[in-house]
């Protein structure tokens, strides 16, 4: 096979990854849980390339020097581990904007990992793929599967037990929808990587937060298995507010959300009070992810559009597993 294309989906964490116990291996200080998003995906096409260096394209143009360094460091891990010598032509396309808190690195590194596995016929297991994707970006280890995914922080120093595994597939809770409320598409000023580093080193509440948040993981499992919307809603929003406290008590404080984000959250809280089944979270950015029941989508969208705070609202179902296109 000369060229392969893999599609992997972005994910939104309901219980966040925020801090590394090993920077090189991207090992987290706590476990996390995410939901895969069908509307936000990355398609990565790779082929062997007869040149002395890799060519990496993103949405049709050469990637920035910073992104190139990050991707080349990841390719180096593959090359060393599997004795790969070939140069590569990598063409990556996103269905959405880059680095605006829409977890583009998660779908990007998951798609690249799957494509490399196929091109070089490595036949890696899903757990091995998850471990490798994690080296590119922590949250990418959760994009190796669809549906609800749990990333167990693991305890080993080599990270072999720090893996994203599916809790339930996408069809377990078919009535759920995810609305991605775009407030600002610009790239964030402080990357997640730097933000985590700041929080872990400066927030006095950091260790109590990770201990408390880890304890809620079994409760998330229970709510997901039972399709208990109310419990999942409380758990996710509580977790989001606790994480915001960590961001606010970091030095410098990490202001990923914007005034418009807060206005949108207030509207969602009003809707909740009037009985609309929805709850919210954000990534490290200003945009809001709303999880809701399918029958509530139009009501939520019209309330948010009327507020004038949003640039666009993307409606999504839950994504199934990533796959190779044309196979
Ligand atoms: O995987 P990274 O390095 O892009 O970090 C992701 C951090 C958050 O999106 C804020 C949280 C998470 O668990 O996805």
PDB file of N, CA, C and O in Angstrom, residues 11 13 82 175 189:
ATOM      1  N   UNK A  11     -12.095  14.859  20.690  1.00  0.00           N
ATOM      2  CA  UNK A  11     -12.885  14.470  21.867  1.00  0.00           C
ATOM      3  C   UNK A  11     -12.931  15.623  22.851  1.00  0.00           C
ATOM      4  O   UNK A  11     -12.041  16.466  22.873  1.00  0.00           O
ATOM      5  N   UNK A  13     -13.186  16.444  26.896  1.00  0.00           N
ATOM      6  CA  UNK A  13     -13.065  15.799  28.210  1.00  0.00           C
ATOM      7  C   UNK A  13     -14.181  16.269  29.137  1.00  0.00           C
ATOM      8  O   UNK A  13     -14.429  17.469  29.247  1.00  0.00           O
ATOM      9  N   UNK A  82      10.308   1.413  15.444  1.00  0.00           N
ATOM     10  CA  UNK A  82      10.000   0.412  14.409  1.00  0.00           C
ATOM     11  C   UNK A  82      11.017   0.411  13.264  1.00  0.00           C
ATOM     12  O   UNK A  82      10.741  -0.114  12.183  1.00  0.00           O
ATOM     13  N   UNK A 175     -29.208   9.047  21.754  1.00  0.00           N
ATOM     14  CA  UNK A 175     -30.025  10.274  21.856  1.00  0.00           C
ATOM     15  C   UNK A 175     -29.172  11.489  22.211  1.00  0.00           C
ATOM     16  O   UNK A 175     -29.674  12.619  22.191  1.00  0.00           O
ATOM     17  N   UNK A 189      -3.470  31.951  23.430  1.00  0.00           N
ATOM     18  CA  UNK A 189      -2.149  32.542  23.684  1.00  0.00           C
ATOM     19  C   UNK A 189      -1.257  31.604  24.498  1.00  0.00           C
ATOM     20  O   UNK A 189      -0.067  31.534  24.287  1.00  0.00           O
TER      21      UNK A 189
END
